PDB file of C-alpha atoms in Angstrom:
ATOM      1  CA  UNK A   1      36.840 -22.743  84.614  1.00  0.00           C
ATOM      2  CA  UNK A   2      36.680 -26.293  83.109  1.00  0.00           C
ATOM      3  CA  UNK A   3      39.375 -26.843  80.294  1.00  0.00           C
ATOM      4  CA  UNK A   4      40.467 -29.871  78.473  1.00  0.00           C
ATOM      5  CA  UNK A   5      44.029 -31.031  77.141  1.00  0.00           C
ATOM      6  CA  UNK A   6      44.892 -33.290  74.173  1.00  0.00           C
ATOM      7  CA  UNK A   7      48.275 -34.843  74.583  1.00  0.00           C
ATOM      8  CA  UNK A   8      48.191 -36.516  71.140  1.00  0.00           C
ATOM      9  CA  UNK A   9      48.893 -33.969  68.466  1.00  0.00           C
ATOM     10  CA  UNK A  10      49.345 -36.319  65.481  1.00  0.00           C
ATOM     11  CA  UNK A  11      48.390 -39.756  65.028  1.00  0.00           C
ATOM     12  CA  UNK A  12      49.306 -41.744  62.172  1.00  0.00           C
ATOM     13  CA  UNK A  13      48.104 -45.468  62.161  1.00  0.00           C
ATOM     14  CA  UNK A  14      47.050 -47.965  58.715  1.00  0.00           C
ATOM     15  CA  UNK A  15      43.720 -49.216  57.699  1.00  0.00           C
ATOM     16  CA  UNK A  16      41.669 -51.422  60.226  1.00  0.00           C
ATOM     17  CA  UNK A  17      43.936 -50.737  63.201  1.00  0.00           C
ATOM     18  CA  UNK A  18      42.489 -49.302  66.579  1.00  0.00           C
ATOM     19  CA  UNK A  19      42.104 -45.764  67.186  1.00  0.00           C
ATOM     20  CA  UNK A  20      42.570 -44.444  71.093  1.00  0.00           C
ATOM     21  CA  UNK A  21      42.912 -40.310  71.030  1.00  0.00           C
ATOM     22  CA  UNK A  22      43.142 -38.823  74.666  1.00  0.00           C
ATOM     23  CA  UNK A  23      41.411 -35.798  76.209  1.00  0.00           C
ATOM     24  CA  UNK A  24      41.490 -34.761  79.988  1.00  0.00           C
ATOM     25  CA  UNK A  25      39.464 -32.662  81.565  1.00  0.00           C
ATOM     26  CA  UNK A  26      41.020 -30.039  84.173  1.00  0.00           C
ATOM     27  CA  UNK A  27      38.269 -30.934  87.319  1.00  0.00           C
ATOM     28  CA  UNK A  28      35.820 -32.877  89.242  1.00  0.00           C
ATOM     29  CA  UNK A  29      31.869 -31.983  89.677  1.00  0.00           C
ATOM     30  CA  UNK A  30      29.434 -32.342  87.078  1.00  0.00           C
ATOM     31  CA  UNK A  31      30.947 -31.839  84.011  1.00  0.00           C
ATOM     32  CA  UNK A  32      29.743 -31.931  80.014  1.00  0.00           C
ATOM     33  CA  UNK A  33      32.177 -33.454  77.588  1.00  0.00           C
ATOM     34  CA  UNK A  34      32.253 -32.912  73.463  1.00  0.00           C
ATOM     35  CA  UNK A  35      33.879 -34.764  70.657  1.00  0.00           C
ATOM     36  CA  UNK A  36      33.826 -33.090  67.336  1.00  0.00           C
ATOM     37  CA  UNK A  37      35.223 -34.171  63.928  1.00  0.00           C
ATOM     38  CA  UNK A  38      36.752 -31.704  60.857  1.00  0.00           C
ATOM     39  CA  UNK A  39      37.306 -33.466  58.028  1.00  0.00           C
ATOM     40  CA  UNK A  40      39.529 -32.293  55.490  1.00  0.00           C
ATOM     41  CA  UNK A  41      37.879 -28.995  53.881  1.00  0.00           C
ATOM     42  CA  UNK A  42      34.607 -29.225  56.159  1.00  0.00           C
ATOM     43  CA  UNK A  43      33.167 -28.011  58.948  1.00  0.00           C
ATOM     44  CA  UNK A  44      33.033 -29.278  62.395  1.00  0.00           C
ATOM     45  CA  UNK A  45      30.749 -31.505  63.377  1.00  0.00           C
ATOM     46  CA  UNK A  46      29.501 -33.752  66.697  1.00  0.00           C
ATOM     47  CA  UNK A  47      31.089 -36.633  66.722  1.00  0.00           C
ATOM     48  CA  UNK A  48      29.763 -37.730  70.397  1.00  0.00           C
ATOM     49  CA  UNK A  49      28.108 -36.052  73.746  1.00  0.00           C
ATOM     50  CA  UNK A  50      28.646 -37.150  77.516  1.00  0.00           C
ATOM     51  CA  UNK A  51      25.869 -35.587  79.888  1.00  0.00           C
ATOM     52  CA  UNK A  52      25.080 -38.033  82.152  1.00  0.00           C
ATOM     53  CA  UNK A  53      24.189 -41.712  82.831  1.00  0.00           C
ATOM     54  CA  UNK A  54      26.406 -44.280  81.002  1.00  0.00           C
ATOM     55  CA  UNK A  55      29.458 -43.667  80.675  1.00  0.00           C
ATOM     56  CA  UNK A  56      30.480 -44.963  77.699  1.00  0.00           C
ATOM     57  CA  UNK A  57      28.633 -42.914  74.479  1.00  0.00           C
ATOM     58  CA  UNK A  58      28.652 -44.161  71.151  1.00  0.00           C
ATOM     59  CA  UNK A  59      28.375 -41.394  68.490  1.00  0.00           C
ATOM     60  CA  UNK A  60      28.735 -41.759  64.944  1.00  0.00           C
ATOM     61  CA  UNK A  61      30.751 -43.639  62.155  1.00  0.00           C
ATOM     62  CA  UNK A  62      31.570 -45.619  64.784  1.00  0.00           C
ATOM     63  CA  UNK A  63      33.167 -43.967  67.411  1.00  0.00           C
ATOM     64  CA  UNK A  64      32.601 -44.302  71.149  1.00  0.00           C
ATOM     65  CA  UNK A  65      34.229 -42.281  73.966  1.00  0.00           C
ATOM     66  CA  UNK A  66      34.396 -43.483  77.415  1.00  0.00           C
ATOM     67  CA  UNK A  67      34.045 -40.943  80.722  1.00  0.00           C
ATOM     68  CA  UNK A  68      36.265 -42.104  83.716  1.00  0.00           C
ATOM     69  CA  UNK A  69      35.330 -39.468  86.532  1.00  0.00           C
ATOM     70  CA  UNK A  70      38.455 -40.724  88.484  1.00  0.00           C
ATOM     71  CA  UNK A  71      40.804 -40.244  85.644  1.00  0.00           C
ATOM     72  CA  UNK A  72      39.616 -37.074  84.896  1.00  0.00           C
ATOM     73  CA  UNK A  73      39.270 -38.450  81.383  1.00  0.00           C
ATOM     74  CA  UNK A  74      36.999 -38.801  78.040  1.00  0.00           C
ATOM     75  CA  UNK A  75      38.849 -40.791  75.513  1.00  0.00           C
ATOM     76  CA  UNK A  76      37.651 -41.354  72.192  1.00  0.00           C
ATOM     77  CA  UNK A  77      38.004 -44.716  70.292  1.00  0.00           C
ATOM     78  CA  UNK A  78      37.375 -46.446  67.626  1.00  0.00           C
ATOM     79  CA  UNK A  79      37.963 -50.653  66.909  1.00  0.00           C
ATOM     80  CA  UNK A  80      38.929 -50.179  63.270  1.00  0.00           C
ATOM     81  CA  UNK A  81      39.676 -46.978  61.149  1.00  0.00           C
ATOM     82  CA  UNK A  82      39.130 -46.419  57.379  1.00  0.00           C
ATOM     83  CA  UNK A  83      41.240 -44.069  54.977  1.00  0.00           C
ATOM     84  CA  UNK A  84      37.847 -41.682  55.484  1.00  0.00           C
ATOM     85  CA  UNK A  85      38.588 -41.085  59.162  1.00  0.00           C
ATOM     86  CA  UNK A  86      41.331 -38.974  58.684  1.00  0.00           C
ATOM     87  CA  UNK A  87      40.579 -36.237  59.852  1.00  0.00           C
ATOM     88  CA  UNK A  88      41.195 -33.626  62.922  1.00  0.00           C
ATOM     89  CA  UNK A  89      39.590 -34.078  66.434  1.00  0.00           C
ATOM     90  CA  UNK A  90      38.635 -31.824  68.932  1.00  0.00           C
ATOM     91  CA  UNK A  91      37.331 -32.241  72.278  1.00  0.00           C
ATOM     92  CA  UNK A  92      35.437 -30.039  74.366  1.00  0.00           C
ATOM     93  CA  UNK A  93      33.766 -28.625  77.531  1.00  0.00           C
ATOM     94  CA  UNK A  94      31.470 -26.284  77.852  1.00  0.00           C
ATOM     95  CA  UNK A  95      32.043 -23.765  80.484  1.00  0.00           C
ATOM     96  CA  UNK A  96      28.985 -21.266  81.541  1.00  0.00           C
ATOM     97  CA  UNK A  97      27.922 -19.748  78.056  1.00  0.00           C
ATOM     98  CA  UNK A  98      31.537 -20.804  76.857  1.00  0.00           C
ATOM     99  CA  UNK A  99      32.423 -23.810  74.957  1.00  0.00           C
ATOM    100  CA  UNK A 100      36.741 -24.499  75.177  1.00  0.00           C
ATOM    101  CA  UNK A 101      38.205 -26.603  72.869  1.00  0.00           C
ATOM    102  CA  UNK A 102      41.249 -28.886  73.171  1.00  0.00           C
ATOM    103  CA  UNK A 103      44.437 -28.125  70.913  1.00  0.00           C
ATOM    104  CA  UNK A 104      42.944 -31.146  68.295  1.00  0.00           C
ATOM    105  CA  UNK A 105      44.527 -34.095  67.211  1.00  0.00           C
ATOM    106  CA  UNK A 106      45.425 -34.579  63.915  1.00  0.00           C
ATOM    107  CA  UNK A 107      44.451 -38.500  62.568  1.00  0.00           C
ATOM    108  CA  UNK A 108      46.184 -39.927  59.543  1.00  0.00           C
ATOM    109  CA  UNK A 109      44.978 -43.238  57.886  1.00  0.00           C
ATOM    110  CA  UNK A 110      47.189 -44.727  55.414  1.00  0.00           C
ATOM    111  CA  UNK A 111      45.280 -47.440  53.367  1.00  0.00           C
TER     112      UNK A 111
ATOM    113  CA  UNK B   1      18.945 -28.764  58.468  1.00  0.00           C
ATOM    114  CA  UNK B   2      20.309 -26.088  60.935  1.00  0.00           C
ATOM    115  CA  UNK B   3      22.455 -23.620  59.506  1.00  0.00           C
ATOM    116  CA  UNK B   4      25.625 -21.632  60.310  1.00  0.00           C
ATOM    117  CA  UNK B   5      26.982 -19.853  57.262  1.00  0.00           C
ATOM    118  CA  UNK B   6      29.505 -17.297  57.397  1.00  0.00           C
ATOM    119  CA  UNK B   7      29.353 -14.468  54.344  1.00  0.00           C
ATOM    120  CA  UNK B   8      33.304 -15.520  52.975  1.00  0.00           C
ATOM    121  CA  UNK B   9      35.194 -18.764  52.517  1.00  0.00           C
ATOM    122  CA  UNK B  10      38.457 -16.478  51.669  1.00  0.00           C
ATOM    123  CA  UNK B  11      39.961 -13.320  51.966  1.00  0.00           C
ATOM    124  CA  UNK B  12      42.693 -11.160  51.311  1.00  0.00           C
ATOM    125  CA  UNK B  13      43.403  -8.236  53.218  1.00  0.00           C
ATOM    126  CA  UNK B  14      46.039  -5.729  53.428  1.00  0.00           C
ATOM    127  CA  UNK B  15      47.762  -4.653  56.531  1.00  0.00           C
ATOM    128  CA  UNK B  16      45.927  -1.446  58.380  1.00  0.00           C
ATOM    129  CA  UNK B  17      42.319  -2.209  57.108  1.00  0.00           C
ATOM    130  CA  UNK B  18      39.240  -2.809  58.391  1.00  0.00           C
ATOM    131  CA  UNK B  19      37.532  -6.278  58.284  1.00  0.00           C
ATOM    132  CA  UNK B  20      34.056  -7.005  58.944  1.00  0.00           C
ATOM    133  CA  UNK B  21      33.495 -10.943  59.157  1.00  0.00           C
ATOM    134  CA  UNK B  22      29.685 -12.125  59.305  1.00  0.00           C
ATOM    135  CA  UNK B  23      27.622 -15.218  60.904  1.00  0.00           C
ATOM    136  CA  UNK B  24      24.190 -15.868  60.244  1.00  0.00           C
ATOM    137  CA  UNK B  25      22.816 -18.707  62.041  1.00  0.00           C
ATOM    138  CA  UNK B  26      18.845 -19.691  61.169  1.00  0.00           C
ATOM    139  CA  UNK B  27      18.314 -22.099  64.597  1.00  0.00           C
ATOM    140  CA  UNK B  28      16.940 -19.274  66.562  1.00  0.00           C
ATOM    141  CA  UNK B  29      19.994 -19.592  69.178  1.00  0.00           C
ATOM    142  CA  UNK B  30      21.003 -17.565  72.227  1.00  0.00           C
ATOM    143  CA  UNK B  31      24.236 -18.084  72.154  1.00  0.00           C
ATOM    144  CA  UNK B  32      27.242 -17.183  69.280  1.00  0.00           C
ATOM    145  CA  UNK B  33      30.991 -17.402  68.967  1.00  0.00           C
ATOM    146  CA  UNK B  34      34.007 -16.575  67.029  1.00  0.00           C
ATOM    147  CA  UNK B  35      37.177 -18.707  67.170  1.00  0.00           C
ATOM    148  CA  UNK B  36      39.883 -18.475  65.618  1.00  0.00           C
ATOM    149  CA  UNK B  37      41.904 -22.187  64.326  1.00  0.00           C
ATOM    150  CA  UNK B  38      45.789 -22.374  64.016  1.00  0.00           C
ATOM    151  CA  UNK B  39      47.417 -25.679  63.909  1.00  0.00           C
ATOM    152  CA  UNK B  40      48.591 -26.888  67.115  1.00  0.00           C
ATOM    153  CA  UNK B  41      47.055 -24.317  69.273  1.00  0.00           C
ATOM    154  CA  UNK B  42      43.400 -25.675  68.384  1.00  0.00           C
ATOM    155  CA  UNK B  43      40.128 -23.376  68.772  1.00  0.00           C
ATOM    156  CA  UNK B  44      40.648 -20.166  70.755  1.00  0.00           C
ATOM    157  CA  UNK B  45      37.591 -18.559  71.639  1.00  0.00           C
ATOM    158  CA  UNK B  46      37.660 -14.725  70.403  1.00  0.00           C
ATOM    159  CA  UNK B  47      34.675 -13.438  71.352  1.00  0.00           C
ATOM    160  CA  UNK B  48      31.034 -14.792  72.451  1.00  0.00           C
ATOM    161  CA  UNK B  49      27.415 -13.256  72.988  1.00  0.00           C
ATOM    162  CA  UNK B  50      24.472 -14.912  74.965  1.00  0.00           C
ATOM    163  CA  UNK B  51      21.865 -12.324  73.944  1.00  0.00           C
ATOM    164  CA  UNK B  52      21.492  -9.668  71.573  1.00  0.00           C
ATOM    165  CA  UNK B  53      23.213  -6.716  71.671  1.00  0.00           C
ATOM    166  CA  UNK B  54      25.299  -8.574  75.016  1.00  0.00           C
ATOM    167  CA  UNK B  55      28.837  -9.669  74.523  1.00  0.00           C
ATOM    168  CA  UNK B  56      31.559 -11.332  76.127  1.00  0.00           C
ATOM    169  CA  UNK B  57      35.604 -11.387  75.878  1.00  0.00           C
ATOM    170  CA  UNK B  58      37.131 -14.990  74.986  1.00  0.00           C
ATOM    171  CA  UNK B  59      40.467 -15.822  75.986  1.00  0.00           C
ATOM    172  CA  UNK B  60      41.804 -13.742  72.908  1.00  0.00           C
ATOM    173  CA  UNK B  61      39.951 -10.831  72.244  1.00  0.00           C
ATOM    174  CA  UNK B  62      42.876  -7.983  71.636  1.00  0.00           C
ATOM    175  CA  UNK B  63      42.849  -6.484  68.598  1.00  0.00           C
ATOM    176  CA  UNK B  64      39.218  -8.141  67.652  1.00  0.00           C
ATOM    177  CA  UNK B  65      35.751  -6.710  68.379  1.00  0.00           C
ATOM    178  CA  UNK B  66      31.999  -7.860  67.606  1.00  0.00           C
ATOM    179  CA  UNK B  67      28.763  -6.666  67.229  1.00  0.00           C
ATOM    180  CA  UNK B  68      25.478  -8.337  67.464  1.00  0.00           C
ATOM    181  CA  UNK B  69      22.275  -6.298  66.607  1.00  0.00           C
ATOM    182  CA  UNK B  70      20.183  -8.869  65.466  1.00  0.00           C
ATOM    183  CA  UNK B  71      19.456 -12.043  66.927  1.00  0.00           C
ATOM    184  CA  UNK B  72      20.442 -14.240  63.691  1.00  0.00           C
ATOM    185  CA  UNK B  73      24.006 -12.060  63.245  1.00  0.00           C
ATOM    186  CA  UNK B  74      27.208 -11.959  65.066  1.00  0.00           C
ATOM    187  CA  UNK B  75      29.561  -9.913  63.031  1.00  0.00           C
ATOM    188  CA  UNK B  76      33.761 -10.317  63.942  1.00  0.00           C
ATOM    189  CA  UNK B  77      35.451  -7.124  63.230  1.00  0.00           C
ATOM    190  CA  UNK B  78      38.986  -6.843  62.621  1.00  0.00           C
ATOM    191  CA  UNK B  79      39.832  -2.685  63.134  1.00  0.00           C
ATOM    192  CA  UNK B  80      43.550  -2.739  61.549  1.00  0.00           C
ATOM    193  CA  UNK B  81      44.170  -6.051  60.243  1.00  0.00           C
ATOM    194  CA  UNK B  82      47.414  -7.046  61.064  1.00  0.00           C
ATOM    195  CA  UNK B  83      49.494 -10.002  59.821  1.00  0.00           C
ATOM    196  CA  UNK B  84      49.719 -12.080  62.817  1.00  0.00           C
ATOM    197  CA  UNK B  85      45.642 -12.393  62.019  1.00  0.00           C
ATOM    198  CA  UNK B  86      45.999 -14.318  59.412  1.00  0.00           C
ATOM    199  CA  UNK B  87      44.072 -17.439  60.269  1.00  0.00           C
ATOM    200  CA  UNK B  88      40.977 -19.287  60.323  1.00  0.00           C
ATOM    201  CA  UNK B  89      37.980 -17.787  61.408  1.00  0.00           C
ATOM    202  CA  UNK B  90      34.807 -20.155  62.575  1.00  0.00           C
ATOM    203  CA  UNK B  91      31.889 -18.777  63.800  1.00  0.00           C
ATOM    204  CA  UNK B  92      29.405 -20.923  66.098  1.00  0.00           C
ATOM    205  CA  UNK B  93      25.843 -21.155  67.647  1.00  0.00           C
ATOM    206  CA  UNK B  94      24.185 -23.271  70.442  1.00  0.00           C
ATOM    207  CA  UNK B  95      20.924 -22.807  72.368  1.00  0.00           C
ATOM    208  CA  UNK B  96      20.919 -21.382  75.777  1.00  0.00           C
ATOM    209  CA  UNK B  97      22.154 -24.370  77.374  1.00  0.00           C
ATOM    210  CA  UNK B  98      25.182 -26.017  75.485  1.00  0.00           C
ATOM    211  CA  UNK B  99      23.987 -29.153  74.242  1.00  0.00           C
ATOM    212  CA  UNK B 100      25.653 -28.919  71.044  1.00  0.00           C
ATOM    213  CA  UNK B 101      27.671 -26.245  68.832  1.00  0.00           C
ATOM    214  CA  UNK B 102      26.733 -25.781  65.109  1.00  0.00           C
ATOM    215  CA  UNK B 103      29.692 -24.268  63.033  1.00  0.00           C
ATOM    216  CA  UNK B 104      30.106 -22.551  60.018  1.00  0.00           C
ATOM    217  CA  UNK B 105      32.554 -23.506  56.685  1.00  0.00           C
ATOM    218  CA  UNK B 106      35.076 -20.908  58.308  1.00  0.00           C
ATOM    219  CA  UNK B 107      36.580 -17.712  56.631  1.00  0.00           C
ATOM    220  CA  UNK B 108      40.121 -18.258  55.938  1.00  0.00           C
ATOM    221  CA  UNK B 109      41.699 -14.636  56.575  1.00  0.00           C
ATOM    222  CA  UNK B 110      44.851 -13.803  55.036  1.00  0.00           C
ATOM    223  CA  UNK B 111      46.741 -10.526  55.971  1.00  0.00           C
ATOM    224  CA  UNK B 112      49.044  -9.064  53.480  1.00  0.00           C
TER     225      UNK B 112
END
């Protein structure tokens, strides 16, 4: 079964700088890829969707995720963060009825 | 707006009893999970249904069972709380084919 791995567990960067948060998925074929958001004291929510076609999504607030099929990868950036984006991310893949989540990252903007 | 909402935001429990956790969702979706959230380990999928009345063991089921009668309802049931459940509890919906996951605010369980 598809699975995904974040190897960033906590990010801490200041206002304005550049945002890169990593997510892997485990194999080839077509594959589905999530980004969701939690921000402090709310629920989750989509932050971006890769189904097909171009590869590089933009979602909300900003973000944008790229898919590399030969990396195996579906990283999530952003040019410049605000104080509002901390927050923790998830990414995702569905799997049959199934949807598995990464361990999250944890992003910390200092102003 | 779609709608996940899950009956507590908090509760306290004492070691041995039963706990009956509850999702309504109002989108008319096929499909319903429970995860449970701990920090660093992410979202690990309890339990899941596709159809009424049908459900399906997550990668951490033990100790955990659900029920879904209803379409609308997927109810997580704890049957002896035990301390190492203390956690958060989110409860999820998507349509038939997973084009998005709508959650609920989360129940966060603590065992005593």
């Amino acid at each position: 079964a598809q699975s995904v791995s974040q190897h960033n567990h906590h990010v801490i960067l200041s206002e304005a700088a550049s945002l890169e948060l990593g997510c892997n998925y485990s194999y080839g074929g077509t594959v589905n890829l999530f980004w969701y958001v939690q921000y402090p004291g709310q629920h989750l929510q989509l932050l971006l969707k890769y189904f097909s076609g171009d590869p590089l999504v933009k979602g909300i607030k900003g973000f944008e995720a790229e898919f590399i099929k030969s990396k195996f990868s579906f990283n999530l950036r952003k040019p410049s963060v605000q104080w509002s984006d901390t927050a923790e991310y998830f990414c995702a893949v569905p799997n049959d009825y199934k949807l598995s989540f990464g361990a999250g990252t944890t992003v910390t903007v200092r102003a | 707006d779609v709608k996940v909402t899950q009956s507590s935001r908090y509760l306290v429990k004492r070691t041995g009893e039963k706990v009956f956790l509850e999702c309504v969702q109002d989108m008319d979706h096929e499909n319903m999970f429970w995860y449970r959230q701990d920090p660093g380990l992410g979202l690990r999928l309890i339990y899941f249904s596709y159809d009424v009345k049908m459900k399906e063991k997550g990668d951490i089921p033990e100790g955990y069972s659900v029920s879904r009668e209803k379409k609308e309802r997927f109810s997580l049931i704890l049957e002896s709380a035990s301390t190492n459940q203390t956690s958060m509890y989110l409860c999820a919906s998507t349509p038939d084919r997973i084009t998005e996951a709508f959650f609920g605010q989360g129940t966060r369980l603590t065992v005593v």
